[in-house]
């Protein structure tokens, strides 16, 4: 298990492994045939099929795909003590940079300590062929700091709060760099990657996911079961931040700034109109009161006593504007 932050390299994969094996999805495997000549002869295994082969005869595991593939590869790499090289085909999450794998359990996300990948190869040219909206969804996890920090600051020791303020500087950078984000080009990608890497490194310093996972993420875990189709995690988180801005009593300027940014970089979260938003929020508040810790959202009765569900009406007006 690699305990050091992965080596980040821009470009394409170099042929350094003697006995490589690939884990990829069918949708991501096109990258292999377009870019990696030396791996064309290798069998591409779906994650569910990898357990059927003798992984012991391979020395390097290549994970080519998005967050789900990457998380499964990190678990396999740890279990089989294999060198891990990650080639993300979408920059929608920070999964390729972290030392944990996420999985759903009991309506929330749990984490397995897997160690880091040995190497992360970022192919900007290939990433630019992917619909850019997928990459921009990663902004959701960065802006999540804006709402989760409000939860975290209520319980974190004073010795940690300067780190929270440093993390909030990432949020300020997103707003400050809005024009770069709207370019949707290589400069945008490099900015997103730098922000994701910095977020992960700050999280490691804090030694708690509480700064990255608060009200907004728990809203996502609840609403997912009511949605009729799959949505990118980051897009759901952005919707969760909108709801958090009501539950946490953000000031008007802060809320308007968030709405403007969302309207500029993505489609408004119209899927919120397809669910009983008031019912989801009531379920969320009940969940909060039952799960109070530094590692869970703190949107509890302290909020619910002063927040009227009717205040969510402005969110409905906002999502109907586009």
Short mmCIF file of C-alpha atoms in Angstrom, two decimals:
data_model
loop_
_atom_site.label_atom_id
_atom_site.label_comp_id
_atom_site.label_asym_id
_atom_site.label_seq_id
_atom_site.Cartn_x
_atom_site.Cartn_y
_atom_site.Cartn_z
CA UNK A 1 0.00 0.00 0.00
CA UNK A 2 1.47 3.31 -1.09
CA UNK A 3 1.43 5.84 1.77
CA UNK A 4 2.88 8.72 -0.26
CA UNK A 5 0.89 11.14 -2.40
CA UNK A 6 0.89 9.84 -5.98
CA UNK A 7 3.29 11.05 -8.61
CA UNK A 8 1.32 13.29 -10.97
CA UNK A 9 2.41 13.20 -14.58
CA UNK A 10 0.91 14.93 -17.59
CA UNK A 11 0.92 13.18 -20.97
CA UNK A 12 0.35 9.53 -21.84
CA UNK A 13 1.31 6.29 -20.12
CA UNK A 14 4.88 5.09 -20.56
CA UNK A 15 5.52 1.39 -21.12
CA UNK A 16 7.27 0.56 -17.85
CA UNK A 17 5.34 -2.44 -16.56
CA UNK A 18 6.46 -5.94 -17.56
CA UNK A 19 3.16 -7.65 -16.70
CA UNK A 20 0.29 -5.13 -16.73
CA UNK A 21 -3.39 -5.78 -16.29
CA UNK A 22 -6.13 -3.27 -16.92
CA UNK A 23 -9.34 -2.53 -15.09
CA UNK A 24 -11.71 -0.37 -17.10
CA UNK A 25 -15.30 0.12 -18.12
CA UNK A 26 -16.45 -0.48 -21.69
CA UNK A 27 -17.16 3.22 -22.12
CA UNK A 28 -13.63 4.17 -21.01
CA UNK A 29 -11.81 1.39 -22.84
CA UNK A 30 -11.76 3.41 -26.08
CA UNK A 31 -8.87 5.32 -24.55
CA UNK A 32 -6.77 2.16 -24.50
CA UNK A 33 -7.24 1.44 -28.17
CA UNK A 34 -6.77 5.07 -29.19
CA UNK A 35 -3.78 5.88 -26.98
CA UNK A 36 -2.02 2.86 -25.52
CA UNK A 37 -0.54 0.75 -28.29
CA UNK A 38 1.49 -1.40 -25.92
CA UNK A 39 -1.62 -2.45 -24.00
CA UNK A 40 -3.81 -3.37 -26.95
CA UNK A 41 -2.96 -7.03 -26.59
CA UNK A 42 -3.98 -7.07 -22.94
CA UNK A 43 -7.43 -8.25 -21.94
CA UNK A 44 -9.64 -5.52 -20.51
CA UNK A 45 -11.53 -6.74 -17.49
CA UNK A 46 -14.68 -5.30 -16.04
CA UNK A 47 -14.30 -4.93 -12.26
CA UNK A 48 -16.70 -7.79 -11.61
CA UNK A 49 -14.59 -10.11 -13.79
CA UNK A 50 -11.20 -9.30 -12.30
CA UNK A 51 -11.71 -11.65 -9.37
CA UNK A 52 -11.85 -14.60 -11.79
CA UNK A 53 -8.25 -14.28 -12.97
CA UNK A 54 -4.90 -14.96 -11.36
CA UNK A 55 -3.93 -11.40 -10.56
CA UNK A 56 -0.77 -12.69 -8.86
CA UNK A 57 1.02 -13.01 -12.19
CA UNK A 58 0.66 -9.28 -12.91
CA UNK A 59 2.90 -6.58 -11.45
CA UNK A 60 0.98 -3.40 -12.30
CA UNK A 61 -2.71 -2.55 -12.30
CA UNK A 62 -3.85 0.17 -14.70
CA UNK A 63 -7.15 1.83 -13.79
CA UNK A 64 -8.65 3.63 -16.76
CA UNK A 65 -11.98 5.33 -16.19
CA UNK A 66 -13.96 7.41 -13.72
CA UNK A 67 -14.49 7.40 -9.97
CA UNK A 68 -16.15 3.98 -9.63
CA UNK A 69 -13.42 2.18 -11.60
CA UNK A 70 -10.70 4.07 -9.73
CA UNK A 71 -12.11 3.21 -6.29
CA UNK A 72 -12.38 -0.48 -7.16
CA UNK A 73 -8.84 -0.47 -8.51
CA UNK A 74 -7.51 1.06 -5.29
CA UNK A 75 -9.13 -1.71 -3.26
CA UNK A 76 -7.74 -4.45 -5.55
CA UNK A 77 -4.29 -2.85 -5.54
CA UNK A 78 -4.24 -2.89 -1.75
CA UNK A 79 -5.53 -6.47 -1.46
CA UNK A 80 -3.09 -7.86 -4.07
CA UNK A 81 -0.16 -5.57 -3.24
CA UNK A 82 0.07 -4.35 -6.83
CA UNK A 83 1.54 -1.17 -8.22
CA UNK A 84 -1.32 1.10 -9.30
CA UNK A 85 -1.34 3.55 -12.20
CA UNK A 86 -4.51 5.61 -12.66
CA UNK A 87 -5.49 7.26 -15.94
CA UNK A 88 -8.69 9.24 -15.30
CA UNK A 89 -10.90 9.62 -18.37
CA UNK A 90 -13.08 12.18 -16.62
CA UNK A 91 -12.15 14.75 -13.96
CA UNK A 92 -15.52 14.75 -12.23
CA UNK A 93 -14.12 13.78 -8.80
CA UNK A 94 -10.88 13.75 -6.84
CA UNK A 95 -10.88 9.93 -6.54
CA UNK A 96 -7.62 9.50 -8.45
CA UNK A 97 -5.72 11.61 -5.90
CA UNK A 98 -7.09 10.24 -2.62
CA UNK A 99 -5.97 7.39 -0.35
CA UNK A 100 -9.47 6.03 0.26
CA UNK A 101 -12.20 4.27 -1.70
CA UNK A 102 -15.83 5.22 -1.16
CA UNK A 103 -18.83 2.92 -0.95
CA UNK A 104 -22.48 3.34 -0.02
CA UNK A 105 -23.77 1.86 3.23
CA UNK A 106 -26.92 2.63 5.25
CA UNK A 107 -27.78 5.72 3.24
CA UNK A 108 -24.38 7.39 3.51
CA UNK A 109 -20.85 6.97 2.23
CA UNK A 110 -18.20 5.00 4.08
CA UNK A 111 -14.50 4.94 3.28
CA UNK A 112 -11.87 2.21 3.02
CA UNK A 113 -8.25 3.18 3.58
CA UNK A 114 -6.49 1.93 0.44
CA UNK A 115 -3.36 4.02 0.21
CA UNK A 116 -2.55 6.19 -2.78
CA UNK A 117 -1.98 5.23 -6.37
CA UNK A 118 1.68 5.08 -7.31
CA UNK A 119 1.13 7.27 -10.33
CA UNK A 120 -1.65 9.37 -11.83
CA UNK A 121 -1.32 10.11 -15.53
CA UNK A 122 -3.35 13.08 -16.76
CA UNK A 123 -3.87 13.19 -20.49
CA UNK A 124 -5.20 16.69 -21.14
CA UNK A 125 -5.58 16.07 -24.88
CA UNK A 126 -7.86 13.11 -24.25
CA UNK A 127 -9.81 14.82 -21.48
CA UNK A 128 -10.60 17.65 -23.90
CA UNK A 129 -12.48 15.14 -26.08
CA UNK A 130 -14.90 14.41 -23.23
CA UNK A 131 -18.01 16.64 -22.86
CA UNK A 132 -16.68 19.43 -20.68
CA UNK A 133 -19.74 19.50 -18.47
CA UNK A 134 -18.53 16.23 -16.91
CA UNK A 135 -15.32 17.87 -15.76
CA UNK A 136 -17.07 20.98 -14.46
CA UNK A 137 -19.19 18.85 -12.15
CA UNK A 138 -16.07 18.49 -9.97
CA UNK A 139 -16.68 22.07 -8.88
CA UNK A 140 -19.44 20.69 -6.68
CA UNK A 141 -16.98 18.90 -4.41
CA UNK A 142 -14.81 22.02 -4.17
CA UNK A 143 -17.70 24.35 -3.38
CA UNK A 144 -18.92 21.80 -0.82
CA UNK A 145 -16.30 23.31 1.47
CA UNK A 146 -18.46 26.44 1.55
CA UNK A 147 -21.30 24.63 3.29
CA UNK A 148 -19.48 21.80 5.10
CA UNK A 149 -17.13 24.31 6.73
CA UNK A 150 -20.11 25.95 8.42
CA UNK A 151 -20.88 22.58 10.02
CA UNK A 152 -17.25 21.85 10.81
CA UNK A 153 -16.55 25.21 12.42
CA UNK A 154 -19.24 24.58 15.04
CA UNK A 155 -17.38 21.58 16.45
CA UNK A 156 -13.76 21.77 15.32
CA UNK A 157 -11.08 22.70 17.87
CA UNK A 158 -9.71 26.21 17.63
CA UNK A 159 -6.35 24.78 16.60
CA UNK A 160 -7.95 23.50 13.38
CA UNK A 161 -9.99 26.52 12.37
CA UNK A 162 -7.14 28.25 10.56
CA UNK A 163 -7.06 25.22 8.25
CA UNK A 164 -10.76 25.71 7.57
CA UNK A 165 -10.08 29.29 6.54
CA UNK A 166 -7.27 28.11 4.26
CA UNK A 167 -9.63 25.58 2.69
CA UNK A 168 -12.21 28.30 2.11
CA UNK A 169 -9.60 30.06 -0.01
CA UNK A 170 -10.22 27.31 -2.58
CA UNK A 171 -13.86 28.35 -2.74
CA UNK A 172 -12.83 31.96 -3.24
CA UNK A 173 -10.53 30.84 -6.05
CA UNK A 174 -13.43 29.16 -7.85
CA UNK A 175 -15.44 32.38 -7.77
CA UNK A 176 -12.43 34.48 -8.71
CA UNK A 177 -11.61 32.22 -11.67
CA UNK A 178 -15.13 32.03 -13.08
CA UNK A 179 -13.97 33.45 -16.43
CA UNK A 180 -11.35 30.70 -16.75
CA UNK A 181 -13.97 28.06 -15.94
CA UNK A 182 -16.22 29.40 -18.68
CA UNK A 183 -13.45 28.98 -21.28
CA UNK A 184 -13.85 25.19 -21.06
CA UNK A 185 -10.35 24.56 -22.40
CA UNK A 186 -7.00 23.14 -21.24
CA UNK A 187 -6.51 26.10 -18.90
CA UNK A 188 -9.83 25.26 -17.25
CA UNK A 189 -8.84 21.61 -16.82
CA UNK A 190 -5.49 22.49 -15.28
CA UNK A 191 -7.24 24.84 -12.83
CA UNK A 192 -9.75 22.16 -11.82
CA UNK A 193 -6.99 19.59 -11.33
CA UNK A 194 -4.91 21.97 -9.19
CA UNK A 195 -7.95 22.77 -7.04
CA UNK A 196 -8.80 19.08 -6.57
CA UNK A 197 -5.24 18.19 -5.62
CA UNK A 198 -5.07 21.07 -3.14
CA UNK A 199 -8.41 20.06 -1.63
CA UNK A 200 -7.18 16.50 -1.06
CA UNK A 201 -3.91 17.67 0.49
CA UNK A 202 -5.70 20.04 2.85
CA UNK A 203 -8.07 17.24 3.83
CA UNK A 204 -5.09 15.08 4.71
CA UNK A 205 -3.75 17.87 6.91
CA UNK A 206 -7.08 18.17 8.71
CA UNK A 207 -7.23 14.37 9.12
CA UNK A 208 -11.01 14.46 8.89
CA UNK A 209 -13.48 14.38 5.98
CA UNK A 210 -15.71 16.73 7.96
CA UNK A 211 -14.50 19.73 6.01
CA UNK A 212 -15.44 18.14 2.68
CA UNK A 213 -18.62 16.33 3.64
CA UNK A 214 -21.41 18.15 5.42
CA UNK A 215 -25.02 19.17 4.93
CA UNK A 216 -24.73 19.20 1.15
CA UNK A 217 -23.44 15.62 0.85
CA UNK A 218 -25.97 14.10 3.20
CA UNK A 219 -28.70 15.80 1.18
CA UNK A 220 -27.28 13.98 -1.86
CA UNK A 221 -27.31 10.59 -0.11
CA UNK A 222 -30.99 11.04 0.71
CA UNK A 223 -32.22 12.45 -2.61
CA UNK A 224 -30.43 9.83 -4.74
CA UNK A 225 -32.99 7.17 -3.89
CA UNK A 226 -35.82 9.36 -5.22
CA UNK A 227 -34.27 10.23 -8.58
CA UNK A 228 -35.36 8.29 -11.66
CA UNK A 229 -32.03 8.49 -13.49
CA UNK A 230 -28.31 8.79 -12.78
CA UNK A 231 -26.75 12.20 -12.27
CA UNK A 232 -23.12 13.12 -11.81
CA UNK A 233 -22.14 13.28 -8.17
CA UNK A 234 -20.85 16.85 -8.48
CA UNK A 235 -24.11 18.08 -10.01
CA UNK A 236 -26.04 16.58 -7.09
CA UNK A 237 -23.65 18.19 -4.62
CA UNK A 238 -24.22 21.61 -6.21
CA UNK A 239 -27.94 21.11 -5.63
CA UNK A 240 -27.15 20.11 -2.06
CA UNK A 241 -25.19 23.33 -1.57
CA UNK A 242 -28.21 25.32 -2.76
CA UNK A 243 -30.36 23.62 -0.13
CA UNK A 244 -27.64 24.12 2.48
CA UNK A 245 -27.64 27.84 1.78
CA UNK A 246 -31.23 27.89 3.07
CA UNK A 247 -30.74 25.53 6.01
CA UNK A 248 -27.61 27.33 7.15
CA UNK A 249 -29.03 30.84 6.73
CA UNK A 250 -26.45 32.12 4.27
CA UNK A 251 -26.53 35.87 3.77
CA UNK A 252 -28.15 37.16 0.58
CA UNK A 253 -24.91 38.06 -1.20
CA UNK A 254 -23.39 34.64 -0.57
CA UNK A 255 -26.50 32.86 -1.88
CA UNK A 256 -26.76 35.05 -4.98
CA UNK A 257 -23.09 34.52 -5.78
CA UNK A 258 -23.61 30.76 -5.63
CA UNK A 259 -26.72 30.87 -7.84
CA UNK A 260 -24.99 33.00 -10.44
CA UNK A 261 -22.01 30.66 -10.62
CA UNK A 262 -24.22 27.58 -10.99
CA UNK A 263 -26.23 29.26 -13.76
CA UNK A 264 -23.00 30.08 -15.59
CA UNK A 265 -21.20 26.76 -15.41
CA UNK A 266 -24.00 24.19 -15.63
CA UNK A 267 -27.66 23.68 -16.24
CA UNK A 268 -29.81 24.52 -13.26
CA UNK A 269 -30.63 21.43 -11.16
CA UNK A 270 -34.10 20.95 -12.59
CA UNK A 271 -34.21 17.42 -11.17
CA UNK A 272 -35.08 19.03 -7.83
CA UNK A 273 -38.50 19.76 -9.30
CA UNK A 274 -39.08 16.02 -9.75
CA UNK A 275 -38.95 15.22 -6.04
CA UNK A 276 -40.82 16.31 -2.95
CA UNK A 277 -38.11 18.76 -1.86
CA UNK A 278 -39.80 19.64 1.41
CA UNK A 279 -40.11 15.96 2.28
CA UNK A 280 -36.45 15.32 1.44
CA UNK A 281 -35.39 18.21 3.67
CA UNK A 282 -37.54 16.98 6.54
CA UNK A 283 -35.90 13.56 6.16
CA UNK A 284 -32.54 15.29 6.09
CA UNK A 285 -33.21 17.17 9.33
CA UNK A 286 -34.29 13.95 11.04
CA UNK A 287 -31.12 12.25 9.83
CA UNK A 288 -29.06 15.12 11.21
CA UNK A 289 -30.43 14.90 14.68
CA UNK A 290 -29.58 11.19 14.79
CA UNK A 291 -26.04 11.51 13.43
CA UNK A 292 -24.13 14.21 15.27
CA UNK A 293 -20.37 14.02 15.22
CA UNK A 294 -17.43 15.91 13.84
CA UNK A 295 -17.64 13.64 10.79
CA UNK A 296 -21.31 14.18 10.01
CA UNK A 297 -23.52 17.08 9.20
CA UNK A 298 -24.65 19.28 12.06
CA UNK A 299 -27.76 20.71 10.47
CA UNK A 300 -29.82 19.67 13.50
CA UNK A 301 -32.57 21.24 15.60
CA UNK A 302 -30.44 24.35 16.02
CA UNK A 303 -31.19 25.00 12.34
CA UNK A 304 -34.64 23.47 12.06
CA UNK A 305 -36.05 25.72 14.79
CA UNK A 306 -35.22 28.85 12.82
CA UNK A 307 -35.69 27.60 9.24
CA UNK A 308 -39.08 27.44 7.62
CA UNK A 309 -39.49 24.83 4.91
CA UNK A 310 -41.27 27.48 2.81
CA UNK A 311 -37.93 29.24 2.36
CA UNK A 312 -37.08 26.52 -0.14
CA UNK A 313 -39.52 28.12 -2.55
CA UNK A 314 -36.84 30.40 -3.98
CA UNK A 315 -34.88 27.31 -5.03
CA UNK A 316 -37.87 26.13 -7.04
CA UNK A 317 -38.11 29.53 -8.67
CA UNK A 318 -34.41 29.42 -9.50
CA UNK A 319 -34.46 25.97 -11.14
CA UNK A 320 -37.46 26.94 -13.27
CA UNK A 321 -35.67 29.92 -14.77
CA UNK A 322 -33.71 27.89 -17.36
#
